[in-house]
XYZ file of N, CA and C in Angstrom:
765
model
N 0.960 -1.232 0.040
C 0.015 -0.001 0.036
C 1.025 1.175 -0.154
N 2.274 1.039 -0.221
C 3.126 2.176 0.158
C 2.461 3.436 -1.176
N 2.605 2.778 -2.430
C 2.038 3.972 -3.248
C 0.697 4.263 -3.523
N -0.189 3.581 -2.565
C -1.673 3.915 -2.975
C -2.147 4.771 -2.256
N -2.899 5.639 -2.829
C -3.676 6.673 -1.853
C -4.731 5.734 -0.946
N -4.995 6.405 0.217
C -5.586 5.745 1.383
C -6.569 6.828 1.763
N -8.083 6.202 1.279
C -9.241 6.795 2.092
C -9.285 6.252 3.705
N -9.051 7.392 4.440
C -8.818 6.974 6.008
C -10.154 7.108 6.825
N -11.141 7.211 6.114
C -12.282 7.551 7.022
C -13.728 7.188 5.850
N -14.417 6.079 5.585
C -15.133 5.663 4.391
C -16.196 5.111 5.222
N -17.682 5.279 5.223
C -18.641 4.651 5.637
C -18.931 3.265 4.534
N -18.348 2.346 4.177
C -18.336 1.650 3.260
C -19.800 0.960 3.056
N -20.143 0.776 4.491
C -21.324 -0.080 4.653
C -22.598 0.631 4.592
N -22.589 1.931 4.276
C -23.506 2.960 4.217
C -24.032 3.275 2.705
N -23.108 2.548 1.684
C -23.541 2.603 0.218
C -24.624 1.668 -0.104
N -25.094 2.231 -1.044
C -26.402 1.142 -1.443
C -25.580 -0.061 -2.341
N -24.543 0.228 -2.798
C -23.899 -1.169 -3.472
C -22.327 -1.022 -3.211
N -22.038 -1.695 -2.025
C -20.585 -1.349 -1.388
C -19.818 -2.201 -2.184
N -20.082 -3.330 -2.782
C -19.201 -4.176 -3.845
C -18.938 -3.164 -5.329
N -19.812 -2.446 -5.748
C -19.274 -1.403 -6.779
C -18.518 -0.607 -6.359
N -18.784 0.308 -5.134
C -17.559 0.946 -4.601
C -16.261 0.576 -4.397
N -16.127 -0.894 -3.760
C -14.986 -1.311 -3.787
C -14.370 -1.939 -5.051
N -15.029 -2.251 -6.021
C -14.504 -2.671 -7.189
C -13.914 -1.374 -7.893
N -14.688 -0.181 -7.756
C -14.083 1.216 -8.411
C -12.776 1.570 -7.582
N -12.690 1.175 -6.292
C -11.494 1.938 -5.729
C -10.385 0.972 -6.046
N -10.654 -0.364 -6.170
C -9.586 -1.031 -6.642
C -8.814 -1.212 -8.065
N -9.824 -0.582 -8.846
C -9.478 -0.259 -10.290
C -8.932 1.110 -10.028
N -9.043 2.062 -9.568
C -8.457 3.207 -9.130
C -7.049 3.014 -8.593
N -6.812 2.143 -7.990
C -5.607 1.865 -6.966
C -5.460 2.433 -5.854
N -6.800 2.420 -5.162
C -7.202 3.275 -3.858
C -7.389 2.227 -2.946
N -7.111 2.319 -1.684
C -7.236 1.342 -0.295
C -8.300 2.512 0.556
N -8.950 2.017 1.213
C -9.703 2.697 2.299
C -9.766 1.803 3.708
N -10.256 2.744 4.626
C -10.587 2.226 5.919
C -12.054 2.587 6.022
N -12.634 1.099 6.021
C -14.221 1.228 6.067
C -14.446 1.234 7.648
N -14.568 2.473 8.085
C -15.147 2.903 9.609
C -16.565 2.130 9.754
N -16.530 1.955 11.053
C -17.857 1.606 11.744
C -18.409 2.136 12.884
N -19.690 2.083 12.839
C -20.358 2.897 14.284
C -20.481 2.144 15.216
N -20.610 0.645 15.217
C -20.598 -0.053 16.291
C -19.698 -1.402 16.349
N -19.744 -2.241 17.629
C -18.736 -3.245 17.617
C -19.309 -4.380 16.572
N -20.771 -4.429 16.832
C -21.275 -5.488 16.076
C -21.292 -5.096 14.502
N -21.262 -3.911 14.076
C -21.243 -3.900 12.920
C -19.771 -4.162 12.157
N -18.727 -3.620 13.171
C -17.303 -4.125 12.975
C -17.240 -5.842 12.632
N -18.070 -6.323 13.109
C -17.952 -7.785 13.252
C -18.381 -8.153 12.103
N -19.605 -7.678 11.571
C -20.210 -8.234 10.245
C -19.136 -7.753 8.951
N -18.755 -6.716 9.155
C -18.095 -5.989 7.943
C -16.721 -6.711 7.974
N -16.065 -7.418 9.164
C -14.790 -7.965 9.050
C -15.099 -9.139 8.520
N -16.009 -9.831 8.715
C -16.272 -11.094 7.999
C -16.542 -10.949 6.673
N -17.223 -10.106 6.292
C -17.700 -9.903 4.850
C -16.574 -9.401 3.792
N -15.772 -8.640 4.117
C -14.674 -8.068 3.328
C -13.711 -8.986 2.992
N -13.138 -8.959 1.685
C -11.921 -10.067 1.595
C -10.824 -9.732 1.973
N -9.842 -10.556 2.517
C -8.963 -10.006 3.136
C -7.619 -9.583 2.204
N -8.006 -9.906 1.054
C -6.733 -9.248 0.073
C -7.304 -8.153 -0.679
N -8.497 -7.691 -0.392
C -9.278 -6.303 -1.002
C -8.593 -5.117 -0.671
N -9.181 -4.123 -1.132
C -8.427 -2.788 -0.727
C -9.099 -2.114 0.404
N -9.939 -3.129 1.102
C -10.754 -2.222 2.192
C -10.155 -2.966 3.492
N -9.885 -1.850 4.518
C -9.465 -2.374 5.896
C -10.522 -1.787 6.770
N -11.322 -2.951 7.442
C -12.015 -2.483 8.614
C -11.733 -1.956 9.772
N -12.531 -0.963 10.212
C -11.801 -0.058 11.600
C -13.065 -0.615 12.592
N -12.660 -0.850 13.488
C -13.296 -1.099 14.832
C -13.835 0.370 15.370
N -15.145 0.383 15.449
C -15.841 1.608 15.810
C -17.069 1.768 17.139
N -17.000 2.663 17.553
C -18.206 2.911 18.492
C -18.475 4.463 18.678
N -19.278 4.765 17.742
C -19.564 6.294 17.211
C -20.319 6.895 18.560
N -19.878 7.965 18.654
C -20.527 8.778 20.136
C -21.858 8.904 20.022
N -22.304 8.889 18.732
C -24.221 9.007 18.896
C -25.062 7.717 19.086
N -23.847 6.829 19.257
C -24.722 5.400 19.652
C -24.080 5.091 21.087
N -23.213 6.012 21.577
C -22.793 5.619 23.056
C -24.103 5.847 23.956
N -24.945 6.532 23.959
C -26.189 6.531 24.594
C -26.818 5.431 24.684
N -27.009 4.712 23.756
C -27.515 3.486 23.398
C -26.926 2.293 23.866
N -25.602 2.334 23.632
C -24.611 1.345 23.600
C -23.944 0.926 25.392
N -23.803 2.398 25.827
C -22.880 2.285 26.981
C -21.889 1.509 27.385
N -21.794 1.131 28.294
C -20.471 0.134 28.741
C -20.616 -1.236 28.216
N -22.009 -1.610 27.760
C -21.993 -2.850 27.344
C -21.483 -2.887 25.971
N -21.272 -1.590 25.069
C -20.711 -1.669 23.802
C -19.181 -1.472 24.123
N -18.823 -0.833 25.102
C -17.219 -0.703 25.307
C -16.703 -2.143 25.568
N -17.536 -3.119 26.356
C -17.094 -4.633 26.436
C -16.809 -5.332 25.310
N -18.078 -5.060 24.218
C -17.807 -6.044 22.936
C -16.543 -5.114 22.120
N -16.426 -3.664 22.214
C -15.573 -3.326 21.567
C -14.143 -3.876 21.878
N -14.161 -3.915 23.426
C -12.661 -4.446 23.962
C -12.706 -6.040 23.766
N -13.302 -6.613 23.267
C -13.296 -7.892 22.948
C -12.707 -8.237 21.640
N -12.771 -7.163 20.741
C -12.337 -7.256 19.505
C -11.327 -6.429 19.262
N -10.945 -5.455 19.868
C -9.703 -4.755 19.654
C -8.576 -5.373 19.455
N -8.226 -6.298 19.794
C -6.844 -6.760 19.575
C -6.560 -7.264 17.926
N -7.892 -7.586 17.278
C -7.675 -8.148 15.903
C -8.113 -6.753 15.157
N -8.164 -5.569 15.646
C -8.640 -4.345 14.729
C -7.250 -3.718 14.399
N -6.884 -3.527 13.108
C -5.638 -2.830 12.660
C -6.292 -1.236 12.735
N -7.470 -0.900 12.469
C -7.704 0.467 12.807
C -8.861 0.565 13.790
N -8.720 1.658 14.305
C -10.178 2.011 15.133
C -10.656 3.060 14.756
N -11.952 3.052 14.734
C -12.846 4.552 14.090
C -14.126 3.757 13.582
N -15.264 4.527 13.824
C -14.996 5.974 14.324
C -15.619 5.820 15.846
N -14.598 6.534 16.253
C -14.982 6.888 17.844
C -14.858 8.471 18.134
N -15.220 8.964 19.533
C -15.010 10.338 19.851
C -16.062 10.925 20.522
N -16.339 12.297 20.185
C -17.469 12.799 21.103
C -18.105 13.617 20.396
N -19.530 13.837 20.429
C -20.186 15.021 19.769
C -21.337 15.725 20.546
N -20.917 17.001 20.909
C -21.643 17.997 21.536
C -22.549 18.820 20.894
N -22.480 18.676 19.439
C -23.667 19.402 18.670
C -25.015 19.042 19.181
N -25.870 20.093 18.518
C -27.105 19.764 19.224
C -27.994 18.173 19.038
N -27.087 17.555 18.112
C -28.019 16.227 18.080
C -27.276 15.159 19.257
N -26.138 15.603 19.623
C -25.480 14.916 20.622
C -25.493 15.233 22.029
N -26.064 16.335 22.410
C -25.623 17.201 23.472
C -26.403 16.295 24.628
N -27.566 15.567 24.300
C -28.231 15.195 25.614
C -27.342 14.049 26.067
N -26.439 13.244 25.315
C -25.824 12.114 25.663
C -24.428 12.421 26.138
N -24.168 13.418 26.311
C -22.886 14.087 26.859
C -22.058 13.404 27.624
N -22.752 13.156 28.915
C -21.913 12.484 30.065
C -21.587 11.082 29.650
N -22.543 10.235 29.210
C -22.440 8.912 28.493
C -21.370 8.714 27.582
N -21.250 9.939 26.427
C -20.106 9.741 25.658
C -18.838 9.917 26.140
N -18.799 10.956 27.226
C -17.451 10.830 27.929
C -16.895 9.505 28.825
N -17.983 9.133 29.383
C -17.794 7.809 30.119
C -17.055 6.763 28.957
N -17.722 6.649 28.235
C -17.635 5.841 27.099
C -15.998 5.863 26.459
N -15.945 7.208 25.856
C -14.676 7.755 25.313
C -13.641 7.544 26.227
N -13.744 7.898 27.641
C -12.666 7.416 28.528
C -12.227 6.176 28.615
N -13.263 5.282 28.567
C -13.137 3.695 28.829
C -12.408 3.402 27.461
N -12.842 3.802 26.294
C -11.946 3.234 25.122
C -10.543 3.986 25.039
N -10.542 5.246 25.362
C -9.065 5.456 25.519
C -8.201 4.799 26.401
N -8.945 4.089 27.101
C -7.932 3.283 28.527
C -7.688 2.124 27.873
N -7.987 1.526 26.739
C -7.815 0.073 26.181
C -6.039 0.471 25.490
N -5.418 -0.653 25.621
C -4.124 -0.395 25.350
C -4.036 -0.350 23.904
N -4.807 -0.985 23.043
C -4.621 -0.982 21.699
C -4.643 0.339 21.210
N -5.347 1.383 21.680
C -5.899 2.769 21.169
C -4.322 3.382 21.464
N -3.306 3.046 21.804
C -1.922 3.622 21.859
C -0.990 3.058 20.861
N -1.736 1.998 20.063
C -0.660 1.530 19.148
C -1.504 1.398 17.854
N -2.245 1.628 17.753
C -3.284 1.736 16.373
C -3.882 3.230 15.832
N -3.551 3.133 14.654
C -4.349 4.687 14.269
C -5.686 4.645 14.441
N -6.116 5.937 14.977
C -7.533 5.863 15.338
C -8.112 7.217 14.764
N -9.327 6.951 14.061
C -9.915 8.049 13.304
C -11.291 8.763 14.185
N -11.251 9.919 14.608
C -11.961 10.523 15.824
C -12.775 11.803 15.247
N -14.061 11.239 15.672
C -14.990 12.619 15.463
C -15.083 13.455 16.622
N -15.387 14.763 16.464
C -14.970 15.719 17.363
C -15.857 17.026 17.241
N -17.020 16.798 16.784
C -17.860 17.916 16.409
C -18.543 18.660 17.662
N -18.257 19.807 17.712
C -18.751 20.551 19.000
C -18.047 20.167 20.403
N -16.756 19.384 20.230
C -16.501 18.790 21.353
C -14.835 18.797 21.395
N -14.151 19.664 20.006
C -12.922 19.777 20.080
C -12.173 19.898 20.875
N -12.215 20.902 21.901
C -11.143 20.834 22.997
C -10.999 19.678 24.077
N -12.159 19.263 24.432
C -12.157 18.071 25.302
C -11.774 16.812 24.383
N -11.921 16.618 23.043
C -11.749 15.471 22.485
C -10.104 15.714 22.739
N -9.449 16.705 22.278
C -8.159 16.702 22.026
C -7.538 16.604 23.375
N -7.869 17.032 24.227
C -7.359 16.911 25.699
C -7.240 15.552 26.233
N -8.240 14.827 25.805
C -8.270 13.272 26.315
C -7.397 12.837 25.740
N -7.657 12.904 24.244
C -6.501 12.146 23.272
C -5.146 12.116 23.524
N -4.642 13.893 24.026
C -3.356 13.749 24.238
C -3.114 13.300 25.437
N -3.656 13.248 26.565
C -3.606 12.358 27.893
C -3.405 11.267 27.547
N -4.277 10.562 26.650
C -4.024 9.080 26.442
C -2.928 8.698 25.882
N -2.201 9.525 25.064
C -1.412 9.092 24.137
C -1.818 8.379 22.708
N -2.917 8.641 22.468
C -3.527 8.284 21.215
C -2.923 8.500 19.789
N -2.717 7.846 18.780
C -2.492 7.997 17.411
C -3.855 8.524 16.761
N -4.178 9.542 16.938
C -5.079 10.095 16.508
C -5.269 10.803 15.216
N -6.420 10.658 14.371
C -6.659 11.269 13.272
C -7.971 11.860 13.357
N -7.779 13.174 13.355
C -9.188 14.030 13.678
C -9.706 14.093 11.993
N -11.000 13.492 12.104
C -11.697 13.547 10.986
C -12.380 14.710 10.756
N -12.664 15.210 9.559
C -13.166 16.510 9.149
C -13.334 17.535 10.602
N -12.361 17.881 10.893
C -12.150 18.837 11.843
C -12.721 20.216 11.466
N -13.885 20.731 12.623
C -14.325 22.003 12.138
C -14.171 23.031 13.234
N -13.259 22.410 14.418
C -13.210 23.435 15.661
C -12.241 24.712 15.434
N -12.098 25.199 16.578
C -11.111 26.489 16.599
C -9.760 26.099 16.322
N -8.952 26.932 15.624
C -7.705 26.754 15.294
C -6.773 26.587 16.277
N -7.008 27.182 17.137
C -6.039 27.258 18.537
C -6.000 25.579 19.225
N -7.505 25.092 18.974
C -7.313 23.671 19.282
C -6.543 22.941 18.486
N -6.525 23.279 17.015
C -5.765 22.392 16.017
C -4.475 22.407 16.250
N -4.018 23.592 16.878
C -2.570 23.893 17.122
C -2.160 22.847 18.430
N -3.134 22.737 19.128
C -3.050 21.877 20.225
C -2.812 20.189 19.922
N -3.652 19.997 19.149
C -3.501 18.708 18.341
C -2.499 18.485 17.617
N -1.889 19.430 16.883
C -0.661 19.131 16.171
C 0.477 19.171 16.988
N 0.612 19.702 18.204
C 1.612 19.970 19.319
C 1.632 18.740 19.798
N 0.666 17.709 20.171
C 0.471 16.645 20.588
C 0.633 15.536 19.497
N 1.078 15.854 18.330
C 1.574 14.764 17.148
C 0.289 14.219 16.456
N -0.790 14.742 16.525
C -2.008 14.027 15.685
C -1.923 14.577 14.376
N -2.867 13.952 13.700
C -2.867 14.064 12.144
C -4.554 14.596 11.926
N -4.726 15.000 10.561
C -5.860 15.473 10.150
C -6.198 14.882 8.749
N -7.357 14.287 8.716
C -7.916 13.951 7.378
C -8.636 14.935 6.771
N -8.754 14.800 5.316
C -9.214 15.872 4.495
C -10.030 15.380 3.599
N -11.430 15.835 3.542
C -12.090 15.531 2.549
C -12.676 16.428 1.273
N -13.382 16.183 0.328
C -13.790 17.157 -0.483
C -14.574 18.354 -0.130
N -15.475 17.989 0.989
C -16.296 19.311 1.495
C -15.227 20.375 2.062
N -14.199 19.839 2.612
C -13.345 20.832 3.095
C -12.449 21.743 2.219
N -12.062 21.233 1.320
C -11.454 21.833 0.234
C -12.248 23.109 -0.478
N -13.757 23.015 -0.498
C -14.596 24.141 -0.874
C -15.168 24.913 0.001
N -14.957 24.837 1.454
C -15.329 25.323 2.484
C -14.602 26.454 2.922
N -14.961 27.690 3.312
C -14.041 28.730 3.795
C -13.140 28.055 4.996
N -13.948 27.532 5.901
C -13.618 27.222 7.308
C -12.220 26.064 7.034
N -12.875 25.173 6.273
C -11.633 23.850 5.673
C -10.750 24.629 4.976
N -10.807 25.702 4.051
C -9.571 26.073 3.500
C -8.695 26.848 4.566
N -9.366 27.842 5.368
C -8.701 28.337 6.305
C -7.855 27.277 7.300
N -8.281 26.042 7.654
C -7.482 25.136 8.462
C -6.507 24.597 7.558
N -6.582 24.095 6.220
C -5.643 23.454 5.262
C -4.592 24.472 5.196
N -4.665 26.007 5.246
C -3.596 26.687 5.189
C -2.633 26.776 6.124
N -3.196 26.177 7.394
C -2.719 26.267 8.550
C -1.823 25.282 9.020
N -2.533 24.036 8.481
C -1.617 22.671 8.560
C -0.450 22.741 8.002
N 0.578 21.824 8.823
C 1.457 21.326 7.881
C 1.198 20.185 7.156
N 1.999 20.154 5.697
C 1.585 19.203 5.110
C 1.940 17.793 5.464
N 2.840 17.794 6.251
C 3.321 16.052 6.746
C 2.015 15.910 8.063
N 0.970 16.457 8.283
C 0.215 15.878 8.971
C -1.314 16.022 8.353
N -1.156 15.763 7.217
C -2.735 15.693 6.517
C -2.654 14.325 5.648
N -3.902 13.712 5.837
C -4.136 12.545 5.095
C -5.506 12.786 4.812
N -5.884 11.811 3.607
C -7.254 11.635 2.970
C -8.439 11.128 3.404
N -9.503 11.704 3.188
C -10.793 10.670 3.484
C -11.714 11.447 2.586
N -13.017 10.783 2.200
C -14.103 11.007 1.688
C -15.303 11.050 2.724
N -15.309 10.511 3.888
C -16.501 10.400 4.764
C -17.782 9.958 3.893
N -17.153 9.204 2.700
C -18.474 8.869 1.927
C -19.555 7.964 2.406
N -20.590 7.673 2.606
C -21.332 8.689 1.106
C -22.087 9.965 1.622
N -21.402 10.534 2.687
C -21.965 11.487 3.448
C -21.402 13.000 2.913
N -20.254 12.781 2.174
C -20.021 13.896 1.394
C -20.414 13.793 0.069
N -20.433 14.898 -1.003
C -20.618 14.663 -2.135
C -20.095 15.645 -3.034
N -19.986 15.225 -4.381
C -19.498 15.880 -5.477
C -20.049 15.859 -6.736
N -20.091 16.787 -7.605
C -20.896 16.865 -8.939
C -22.319 15.872 -8.907
N -23.125 16.193 -7.464
C -24.443 15.678 -7.334
C -24.406 14.168 -7.037
N -23.017 13.820 -6.556
C -23.252 12.334 -6.087
C -22.486 12.115 -4.904
N -22.574 10.859 -4.367
C -21.729 10.632 -3.208
C -20.630 10.487 -3.547
N -19.389 11.044 -2.504
C -17.921 10.843 -2.855
C -17.808 9.303 -2.383
N -16.665 8.799 -3.225
C -16.264 7.425 -3.111
C -14.708 7.379 -2.930
N -13.929 6.398 -2.394
C -12.533 6.213 -2.567
C -11.842 6.716 -3.945
N -12.704 6.175 -4.975
C -12.135 6.345 -6.018
C -11.745 7.604 -6.572
N -12.459 8.485 -5.786
C -12.315 10.019 -6.184
C -11.166 10.913 -5.635
N -10.424 10.023 -4.725
C -9.132 10.508 -4.217
C -8.254 11.361 -5.011
N -8.017 11.130 -6.085
C -7.103 11.608 -7.306
C -7.594 13.164 -7.294
N -8.953 13.374 -7.484
C -9.185 14.723 -7.826
C -9.138 15.522 -6.556
N -9.292 14.785 -5.281
C -8.943 15.632 -4.166
C -7.531 15.966 -3.756
N -6.871 15.040 -4.439
C -5.033 15.472 -4.330
C -4.899 16.810 -5.381
N -5.575 16.852 -6.600
C -5.711 17.655 -7.447
C -6.076 18.851 -6.608
N -7.302 19.218 -6.048
C -7.689 20.100 -5.180
C -6.601 20.697 -4.314
N -6.079 19.798 -3.624
C -5.193 20.073 -2.587
C -4.033 20.779 -3.385
N -3.451 20.180 -4.415
C -2.182 21.031 -5.329
C -2.590 22.404 -5.223
N -3.740 22.639 -6.043
C -4.112 23.861 -6.391
C -4.186 24.852 -5.071
N -4.594 24.393 -3.799
C -4.741 24.989 -2.581
C -3.369 25.346 -2.224
N -2.476 24.529 -2.295
C -0.985 24.823 -1.643
C -0.411 25.152 -2.679
N -0.633 25.496 -3.811
C 0.193 25.901 -4.994
C 1.402 24.856 -5.140
N 0.993 23.983 -5.597
C 2.096 22.758 -5.827
C 1.763 21.876 -6.747
N 2.530 20.847 -7.171
C 2.173 19.843 -8.115
C 1.202 18.797 -7.381
N 0.129 17.957 -8.214
C -0.244 16.846 -7.774
C 0.803 15.714 -7.297
N 1.828 15.866 -8.019
C 3.011 14.641 -7.670
C 3.256 14.725 -6.497
N 3.656 16.158 -6.060
C 4.229 16.450 -4.799
C 3.246 16.402 -3.707
N 2.038 16.587 -3.777
C 1.035 16.240 -2.891
C 0.825 14.778 -2.652
N 0.873 14.020 -3.606
C 0.656 12.493 -3.624
C 1.874 12.045 -2.993
N 2.936 12.495 -3.169
C 3.969 11.727 -2.196
C 3.988 12.271 -0.945
N 3.817 13.392 -0.758
C 3.555 13.711 0.485
C 2.387 13.030 1.632
N 1.695 12.826 0.913
C 0.326 12.029 1.449
C 0.385 10.692 1.598
N 1.401 10.060 0.664
C 1.748 8.616 0.878
C 2.868 8.478 2.022
N 3.583 9.224 2.262
C 4.456 9.191 3.005
C 3.828 9.373 4.679
N 2.595 10.147 4.624
C 2.108 10.583 5.739
C 1.452 9.142 5.990
N 0.953 8.611 5.267
C -0.047 7.306 5.222
C 1.208 6.113 5.967
N 1.966 6.111 5.357
C 3.182 5.347 5.583
C 3.468 5.403 7.160
N 3.647 6.713 7.462
C 4.184 6.775 8.879
C 3.007 6.549 9.988
N 1.676 6.752 9.544
C 0.486 6.713 10.482
C 0.444 5.111 10.738
N 0.394 4.327 9.504
C 0.340 3.087 9.451
C 1.393 2.018 9.979
N 2.530 2.503 10.010
C 3.732 1.840 10.508
C 3.865 1.401 12.178
N 3.857 0.144 12.692
C 3.812 0.075 13.673
C 4.958 0.666 14.505
N 6.224 0.598 13.771
C 7.117 1.206 14.490
C 7.173 2.568 14.608
N 6.039 3.257 14.249
C 5.985 4.595 14.612
C 5.420 5.122 15.696
N 4.521 4.069 16.408
C 3.656 4.128 17.368
C 4.307 4.882 18.529
N 5.123 4.410 19.020
C 5.935 4.639 20.259
C 6.146 6.575 20.275
N 6.444 7.037 19.088
C 6.691 8.422 19.197
C 5.527 9.237 18.612
N 4.170 8.482 17.846
C 3.328 9.224 17.319
C 2.783 10.231 17.962
N 2.374 10.023 19.325
C 1.713 11.025 20.074
C 2.438 12.094 20.705
N 3.768 11.955 20.520
C 4.793 12.884 21.232
C 4.822 14.097 20.622
N 4.779 15.381 21.504
C 5.135 16.532 20.904
C 6.313 16.764 20.213
N 6.433 17.309 19.017
C 7.568 17.325 18.253
C 8.699 18.225 18.992
N 9.726 18.097 18.579
C 11.114 18.628 19.272
C 10.830 20.175 19.054
């Protein structure tokens, strides 16, 4: 996967035809992290996905499911964590849709972060409306976090960078004013790609992993460099993120 682009946050199981999405990704030479919202969803997806295909299942417990699953969900998560190569989607959501379960989300998130696997696996993290709290807890836990579709304060983004975290960028971010402001601030060596498909769209259809080459071109225009340079930087960032040998220092502040 060294030279293949990686969609680090894709809801493969939410597409009407996941098989077609996988075939298109394989044809485009793209790999993807198939995030899940519950431990049971991960178990089903990990069973169905071909081991030699372009998709890598991620073990998740989405914050908007925390209120329903509670610590029973954490227990099911913990039983599967040893076999997962990626973790996600986990995190906090204190927006209007998640505010009512804030306390349960915090309890669940803290319990997940206490698991040893979350210090040695890449973790894709949801932080909507809870960016400061999420970054503080991730920093304290020493988690190899990738902040997915970050929309929070720039100062908190700086704190995340200081703690060694990365940011995953999707097509919606490169066309929004807030996303472009963040991208102008982020060091290029902390950026990886995502689609968050099918929940982002382009030209009237849901984004999918096969679209990552277009996202590379968008970033090249924004960063005023060549697509080849952006691709090389992204591939190196992916390698560093997924290399187990980098786990020990992944969350350490830079010198």
